[in-house]
């Protein structure tokens, strides 16, 4: 079996400022696994720097090259067949780089084992787009495919920035990215936004694992969501135990891949929570994988859009073909032949 690792650096169509960093470009990591007639491809798009518990690009590449891919290939050699896709997370640890590595390898196996055998087109019609009220406010175009607008905010957001929402009829999400506003600031920002459009919920107020502000706001009438704090099944149980949120964002690359994300979505639904699938500014390949999960569980607005449109199978195949054709910058080839 051979593993071909590559990267694609791209500028985002619009820079998105958050309370903790500026999203202006992204480097996607592509993986092609070949084993005889088997071909599987996947992508993840990690952050440049480690932040809020997520792995950095350079650390993830090092882990893939030195640990994850060699370990996976050794299992393939020992068993004379590659592992089933859902078995991959069990090969690695529970730290952020291990989870992201598992998600990439699992995604490539899933692509070759399942998706290429004729999985139906995801039945997803609408999703979330992302803007920001920080710096120079940016509100993305609201196409018919947009059912919710996520806007980045922070404790330092200018009150005048909320006027950018005045022509918006679509519900918004105020995303703090763990920038730790006070409860009073959250209440003020929700009031400012609500003067112009509906506020669907407020996302990730405190640092990872800190539910204090969420607990204090539980009876405020403000709907709450957690994003960076959701990494495991135990996190979901903690959300229920501490009444920390009604909505949770599950990102496959953060939790360890599709199989774990699927189990976490099932658990969240059983616990009465409203899960949605989040992204890391992926290409159409990663967004299509998100759409498959959304469609499978009939979830609400999630990160399945690119430039305001739901990604299609054709969009996905175009990116897949470009990775197979070695159009991305090579990192390394492992195994053989």
Short mmCIF file of C-alpha atoms in Angstrom, two decimals:
data_model
loop_
_atom_site.label_atom_id
_atom_site.label_comp_id
_atom_site.label_asym_id
_atom_site.label_seq_id
_atom_site.Cartn_x
_atom_site.Cartn_y
_atom_site.Cartn_z
CA UNK A 1 0.00 0.00 0.00
CA UNK A 2 1.21 3.49 -0.81
CA UNK A 3 0.36 6.78 0.92
CA UNK A 4 0.94 10.06 -0.93
CA UNK A 5 0.83 13.18 1.26
CA UNK A 6 0.50 16.64 -0.28
CA UNK A 7 -0.53 20.19 0.62
CA UNK A 8 -2.36 23.07 -1.05
CA UNK A 9 -2.00 26.62 0.26
CA UNK A 10 -4.74 28.98 -0.83
CA UNK A 11 -5.91 32.47 -0.02
CA UNK A 12 -9.46 32.70 1.28
CA UNK A 13 -11.89 34.72 -0.81
CA UNK A 14 -12.40 37.03 2.17
CA UNK A 15 -10.27 37.55 5.26
CA UNK A 16 -12.18 36.74 8.44
CA UNK A 17 -11.00 38.43 11.63
CA UNK A 18 -11.79 36.73 14.94
CA UNK A 19 -11.09 37.73 18.50
CA UNK A 20 -7.95 35.59 18.53
CA UNK A 21 -6.59 35.38 14.94
CA UNK A 22 -7.03 36.42 11.32
CA UNK A 23 -8.21 33.84 8.78
CA UNK A 24 -6.80 34.98 5.43
CA UNK A 25 -5.31 31.78 4.04
CA UNK A 26 -5.46 28.06 4.66
CA UNK A 27 -3.22 25.09 3.92
CA UNK A 28 -5.10 21.88 3.18
CA UNK A 29 -3.43 18.50 3.64
CA UNK A 30 -4.36 15.87 1.06
CA UNK A 31 -3.84 12.12 1.40
CA UNK A 32 -4.10 9.52 -1.36
CA UNK A 33 -4.06 5.85 -0.35
CA UNK A 34 -3.57 3.26 -3.09
CA UNK A 35 -3.64 -0.50 -2.62
CA UNK A 36 -3.95 -2.41 -5.87
CA UNK A 37 -7.21 -1.23 -7.42
CA UNK A 38 -8.15 0.63 -4.24
CA UNK A 39 -7.85 4.43 -4.31
CA UNK A 40 -9.01 6.64 -1.45
CA UNK A 41 -8.57 10.39 -1.01
CA UNK A 42 -9.22 12.79 1.87
CA UNK A 43 -8.47 16.32 3.05
CA UNK A 44 -8.20 18.22 6.30
CA UNK A 45 -7.43 21.93 6.72
CA UNK A 46 -5.65 22.60 10.04
CA UNK A 47 -4.86 26.01 11.46
CA UNK A 48 -1.40 27.45 10.96
CA UNK A 49 -0.87 27.79 14.71
CA UNK A 50 -2.05 25.70 17.62
CA UNK A 51 -5.01 27.50 19.16
CA UNK A 52 -7.80 26.61 21.58
CA UNK A 53 -6.54 23.03 21.73
CA UNK A 54 -6.46 22.37 17.98
CA UNK A 55 -3.32 21.07 16.26
CA UNK A 56 -1.03 23.33 14.22
CA UNK A 57 -0.22 22.58 10.59
CA UNK A 58 3.49 21.91 11.12
CA UNK A 59 2.87 19.61 14.10
CA UNK A 60 0.25 17.66 12.20
CA UNK A 61 2.47 17.17 9.15
CA UNK A 62 5.30 15.94 11.37
CA UNK A 63 2.97 13.51 13.13
CA UNK A 64 1.62 12.17 9.85
CA UNK A 65 5.09 11.66 8.39
CA UNK A 66 6.83 10.22 11.45
CA UNK A 67 4.08 8.39 13.33
CA UNK A 68 0.59 8.13 11.87
CA UNK A 69 1.23 6.99 8.30
CA UNK A 70 4.09 4.59 9.19
CA UNK A 71 1.93 3.04 11.94
CA UNK A 72 -1.02 2.68 9.60
CA UNK A 73 1.14 1.08 6.89
CA UNK A 74 2.67 -1.33 9.40
CA UNK A 75 -0.83 -2.51 10.34
CA UNK A 76 -1.60 -2.95 6.64
CA UNK A 77 1.56 -5.04 6.17
CA UNK A 78 0.94 -7.15 9.25
CA UNK A 79 -2.70 -7.89 8.37
CA UNK A 80 -2.14 -8.21 4.59
CA UNK A 81 -5.13 -5.87 4.14
CA UNK A 82 -5.83 -2.30 5.14
CA UNK A 83 -8.01 -1.82 8.23
CA UNK A 84 -11.69 -0.99 7.93
CA UNK A 85 -12.12 2.80 7.91
CA UNK A 86 -13.97 2.99 11.25
CA UNK A 87 -11.13 1.13 13.01
CA UNK A 88 -8.57 3.87 12.38
CA UNK A 89 -9.18 6.08 15.48
CA UNK A 90 -8.29 3.10 17.70
CA UNK A 91 -4.75 3.10 16.26
CA UNK A 92 -3.92 6.53 17.67
CA UNK A 93 -4.00 8.55 20.87
CA UNK A 94 -6.45 11.16 22.07
CA UNK A 95 -4.33 14.30 21.66
CA UNK A 96 -5.19 16.88 19.01
CA UNK A 97 -2.58 15.84 16.43
CA UNK A 98 -3.50 12.16 16.76
CA UNK A 99 -7.20 12.90 16.30
CA UNK A 100 -6.55 15.02 13.20
CA UNK A 101 -4.22 12.38 11.73
CA UNK A 102 -6.82 9.69 12.34
CA UNK A 103 -9.48 11.82 10.66
CA UNK A 104 -7.35 12.18 7.51
CA UNK A 105 -6.45 8.49 7.19
CA UNK A 106 -9.98 7.37 8.06
CA UNK A 107 -11.39 9.80 5.50
CA UNK A 108 -9.23 8.38 2.72
CA UNK A 109 -10.24 4.82 3.58
CA UNK A 110 -13.90 5.81 3.73
CA UNK A 111 -13.61 7.43 0.32
CA UNK A 112 -12.17 4.28 -1.23
CA UNK A 113 -14.33 1.76 0.64
CA UNK A 114 -17.72 3.43 0.72
CA UNK A 115 -18.13 6.67 -1.20
CA UNK A 116 -16.71 5.38 -4.47
CA UNK A 117 -19.09 2.42 -4.38
CA UNK A 118 -22.07 4.66 -5.02
CA UNK A 119 -23.19 6.54 -1.92
CA UNK A 120 -26.13 8.81 -2.69
CA UNK A 121 -25.67 12.55 -3.14
CA UNK A 122 -26.20 14.28 0.24
CA UNK A 123 -29.65 15.81 0.54
CA UNK A 124 -28.55 19.19 1.91
CA UNK A 125 -30.03 22.41 0.56
CA UNK A 126 -28.79 25.13 2.91
CA UNK A 127 -26.03 25.95 5.38
CA UNK A 128 -23.98 28.53 7.29
CA UNK A 129 -21.72 31.28 5.95
CA UNK A 130 -19.16 33.15 8.03
CA UNK A 131 -18.45 36.86 8.40
CA UNK A 132 -17.03 39.14 11.07
CA UNK A 133 -17.94 42.29 12.99
CA UNK A 134 -14.31 42.86 13.96
CA UNK A 135 -11.93 45.23 12.20
CA UNK A 136 -13.70 46.19 8.98
CA UNK A 137 -17.04 44.38 9.37
CA UNK A 138 -17.78 41.84 6.64
CA UNK A 139 -21.20 40.29 6.07
CA UNK A 140 -21.10 37.59 3.37
CA UNK A 141 -23.68 37.55 0.58
CA UNK A 142 -26.86 35.77 1.60
CA UNK A 143 -27.78 33.46 -1.27
CA UNK A 144 -30.87 31.21 -1.30
CA UNK A 145 -28.60 28.45 0.07
CA UNK A 146 -27.78 30.45 3.22
CA UNK A 147 -29.99 29.79 6.24
CA UNK A 148 -27.71 31.23 8.92
CA UNK A 149 -24.85 33.74 9.16
CA UNK A 150 -22.06 33.25 11.67
CA UNK A 151 -20.33 36.51 12.63
CA UNK A 152 -17.12 36.66 14.62
CA UNK A 153 -17.24 38.91 17.68
CA UNK A 154 -15.08 39.51 20.74
CA UNK A 155 -15.09 41.60 23.93
CA UNK A 156 -13.57 44.47 21.92
CA UNK A 157 -16.18 44.56 19.14
CA UNK A 158 -17.35 48.12 18.44
CA UNK A 159 -21.05 48.67 19.10
CA UNK A 160 -21.37 50.47 15.76
CA UNK A 161 -20.31 47.27 13.96
CA UNK A 162 -23.69 45.72 14.72
CA UNK A 163 -25.26 48.20 12.31
CA UNK A 164 -23.78 45.99 9.57
CA UNK A 165 -26.57 43.54 10.40
CA UNK A 166 -29.39 45.99 9.74
CA UNK A 167 -30.37 44.63 6.30
CA UNK A 168 -29.99 41.02 7.34
CA UNK A 169 -33.13 38.93 7.75
CA UNK A 170 -31.30 35.64 8.16
CA UNK A 171 -30.63 34.50 11.76
CA UNK A 172 -27.11 35.12 13.01
CA UNK A 173 -24.73 33.30 15.31
CA UNK A 174 -22.45 35.43 17.49
CA UNK A 175 -19.20 33.45 17.60
CA UNK A 176 -16.75 34.48 20.33
CA UNK A 177 -14.10 31.85 19.55
CA UNK A 178 -13.31 31.46 23.27
CA UNK A 179 -12.33 35.14 23.58
CA UNK A 180 -13.93 35.34 27.05
CA UNK A 181 -16.34 38.30 27.11
CA UNK A 182 -18.12 39.05 30.36
CA UNK A 183 -21.71 37.97 30.78
CA UNK A 184 -22.73 41.64 30.61
CA UNK A 185 -20.92 42.03 27.29
CA UNK A 186 -22.68 38.99 25.86
CA UNK A 187 -26.06 40.38 26.90
CA UNK A 188 -25.20 43.76 25.37
CA UNK A 189 -24.01 42.24 22.08
CA UNK A 190 -27.10 40.05 21.77
CA UNK A 191 -29.31 43.10 22.34
CA UNK A 192 -27.40 45.12 19.72
CA UNK A 193 -27.66 42.31 17.16
CA UNK A 194 -31.31 41.57 17.96
CA UNK A 195 -32.22 45.14 17.08
CA UNK A 196 -31.48 44.25 13.46
CA UNK A 197 -32.03 40.50 13.00
CA UNK A 198 -32.78 37.29 14.91
CA UNK A 199 -29.93 35.84 16.99
CA UNK A 200 -30.02 32.05 16.67
CA UNK A 201 -27.44 31.40 19.37
CA UNK A 202 -24.14 32.51 20.90
CA UNK A 203 -21.13 30.26 20.33
CA UNK A 204 -18.17 29.39 22.60
CA UNK A 205 -17.94 32.24 25.10
CA UNK A 206 -15.22 30.94 27.42
CA UNK A 207 -12.00 28.98 27.01
CA UNK A 208 -12.13 25.27 26.26
CA UNK A 209 -13.77 23.40 29.13
CA UNK A 210 -14.91 26.53 31.00
CA UNK A 211 -18.70 26.58 31.14
CA UNK A 212 -19.01 29.37 33.72
CA UNK A 213 -20.46 32.06 31.46
CA UNK A 214 -22.71 29.53 29.74
CA UNK A 215 -24.03 28.37 33.10
CA UNK A 216 -24.65 31.95 34.22
CA UNK A 217 -26.63 32.64 31.04
CA UNK A 218 -28.67 29.43 31.08
CA UNK A 219 -31.88 31.21 32.20
CA UNK A 220 -31.31 34.39 30.17
CA UNK A 221 -33.32 33.35 27.13
CA UNK A 222 -30.11 33.45 25.07
CA UNK A 223 -29.50 30.20 23.21
CA UNK A 224 -25.96 28.91 23.71
CA UNK A 225 -23.59 26.73 21.69
CA UNK A 226 -20.19 25.17 22.30
CA UNK A 227 -17.61 24.61 19.57
CA UNK A 228 -13.97 24.36 20.68
CA UNK A 229 -15.10 22.63 23.90
CA UNK A 230 -16.57 19.65 22.02
CA UNK A 231 -13.91 16.97 21.46
CA UNK A 232 -15.22 13.76 23.01
CA UNK A 233 -18.28 11.88 24.18
CA UNK A 234 -17.51 12.99 27.73
CA UNK A 235 -17.71 16.63 26.64
CA UNK A 236 -21.27 16.03 25.47
CA UNK A 237 -22.18 14.49 28.82
CA UNK A 238 -20.63 17.47 30.59
CA UNK A 239 -22.69 19.88 28.49
CA UNK A 240 -25.85 18.08 29.61
CA UNK A 241 -24.71 17.81 33.23
CA UNK A 242 -23.88 21.51 33.56
CA UNK A 243 -26.66 22.76 31.28
CA UNK A 244 -23.94 24.56 29.33
CA UNK A 245 -25.55 24.68 25.89
CA UNK A 246 -28.45 23.56 23.74
CA UNK A 247 -26.39 23.48 20.53
CA UNK A 248 -23.02 21.83 19.94
CA UNK A 249 -20.65 22.05 16.99
CA UNK A 250 -19.00 18.76 16.03
CA UNK A 251 -15.97 18.95 13.73
CA UNK A 252 -14.83 15.56 12.39
CA UNK A 253 -11.18 16.65 12.10
CA UNK A 254 -11.23 17.78 15.73
CA UNK A 255 -12.84 14.71 17.28
CA UNK A 256 -10.94 12.01 15.36
CA UNK A 257 -12.88 11.42 12.16
CA UNK A 258 -16.23 10.44 10.73
CA UNK A 259 -16.90 7.37 12.87
CA UNK A 260 -16.40 9.26 16.14
CA UNK A 261 -18.29 12.30 14.83
CA UNK A 262 -21.18 10.05 13.90
CA UNK A 263 -21.28 8.46 17.36
CA UNK A 264 -21.12 11.90 18.99
CA UNK A 265 -23.98 13.20 16.85
CA UNK A 266 -26.08 10.20 17.85
CA UNK A 267 -25.26 10.78 21.53
CA UNK A 268 -26.07 14.49 21.29
CA UNK A 269 -29.44 13.79 19.69
CA UNK A 270 -30.26 11.20 22.36
CA UNK A 271 -29.39 13.76 25.05
CA UNK A 272 -31.78 16.31 23.55
CA UNK A 273 -29.07 18.59 22.15
CA UNK A 274 -28.98 20.10 18.68
CA UNK A 275 -25.71 19.16 16.95
CA UNK A 276 -24.40 20.72 13.76
CA UNK A 277 -21.27 20.03 11.72
CA UNK A 278 -18.52 22.64 11.71
CA UNK A 279 -15.57 23.15 9.43
CA UNK A 280 -12.03 24.48 9.23
CA UNK A 281 -12.23 26.42 5.94
CA UNK A 282 -11.83 23.24 3.88
CA UNK A 283 -12.04 22.90 0.12
CA UNK A 284 -15.10 21.37 -1.53
CA UNK A 285 -13.74 17.94 -0.60
CA UNK A 286 -13.97 18.54 3.14
CA UNK A 287 -17.26 20.41 2.85
CA UNK A 288 -18.79 17.52 0.90
CA UNK A 289 -17.80 15.12 3.68
CA UNK A 290 -19.55 17.47 6.13
CA UNK A 291 -22.65 17.46 3.94
CA UNK A 292 -22.76 13.66 4.02
CA UNK A 293 -22.96 13.70 7.82
CA UNK A 294 -25.55 16.47 7.82
CA UNK A 295 -27.68 14.53 5.35
CA UNK A 296 -27.36 11.25 7.22
CA UNK A 297 -28.74 12.76 10.43
CA UNK A 298 -30.93 15.47 8.88
CA UNK A 299 -29.11 18.14 10.87
CA UNK A 300 -29.68 21.87 10.78
CA UNK A 301 -27.46 24.58 9.25
CA UNK A 302 -23.83 23.44 9.10
CA UNK A 303 -20.56 24.25 7.33
CA UNK A 304 -21.41 22.77 3.93
CA UNK A 305 -21.21 25.89 1.74
CA UNK A 306 -18.51 27.38 -0.47
CA UNK A 307 -19.09 30.88 -1.79
CA UNK A 308 -22.69 30.68 -0.62
CA UNK A 309 -23.52 27.45 -2.47
CA UNK A 310 -23.92 23.88 -1.24
CA UNK A 311 -21.03 21.78 -2.51
CA UNK A 312 -21.94 19.11 -5.05
CA UNK A 313 -20.50 15.75 -6.00
CA UNK A 314 -18.96 17.42 -9.06
CA UNK A 315 -17.23 19.99 -6.81
CA UNK A 316 -15.91 17.17 -4.66
CA UNK A 317 -14.67 15.09 -7.61
CA UNK A 318 -12.83 18.08 -9.08
CA UNK A 319 -10.76 18.48 -5.92
CA UNK A 320 -10.30 14.72 -5.57
CA UNK A 321 -9.00 14.45 -9.13
CA UNK A 322 -6.56 17.33 -8.57
CA UNK A 323 -5.05 15.58 -5.54
CA UNK A 324 -4.72 12.27 -7.40
CA UNK A 325 -3.13 14.09 -10.36
CA UNK A 326 -0.39 15.46 -8.06
CA UNK A 327 -1.50 19.06 -8.57
CA UNK A 328 -0.95 19.76 -4.88
CA UNK A 329 2.58 20.31 -3.55
CA UNK A 330 4.15 16.96 -2.58
CA UNK A 331 5.17 16.29 1.01
CA UNK A 332 6.15 12.63 0.77
CA UNK A 333 5.35 9.16 -0.53
CA UNK A 334 5.28 6.32 1.96
CA UNK A 335 5.11 2.56 1.46
CA UNK A 336 4.80 0.99 -1.96
CA UNK A 337 4.61 -0.06 -4.68
#
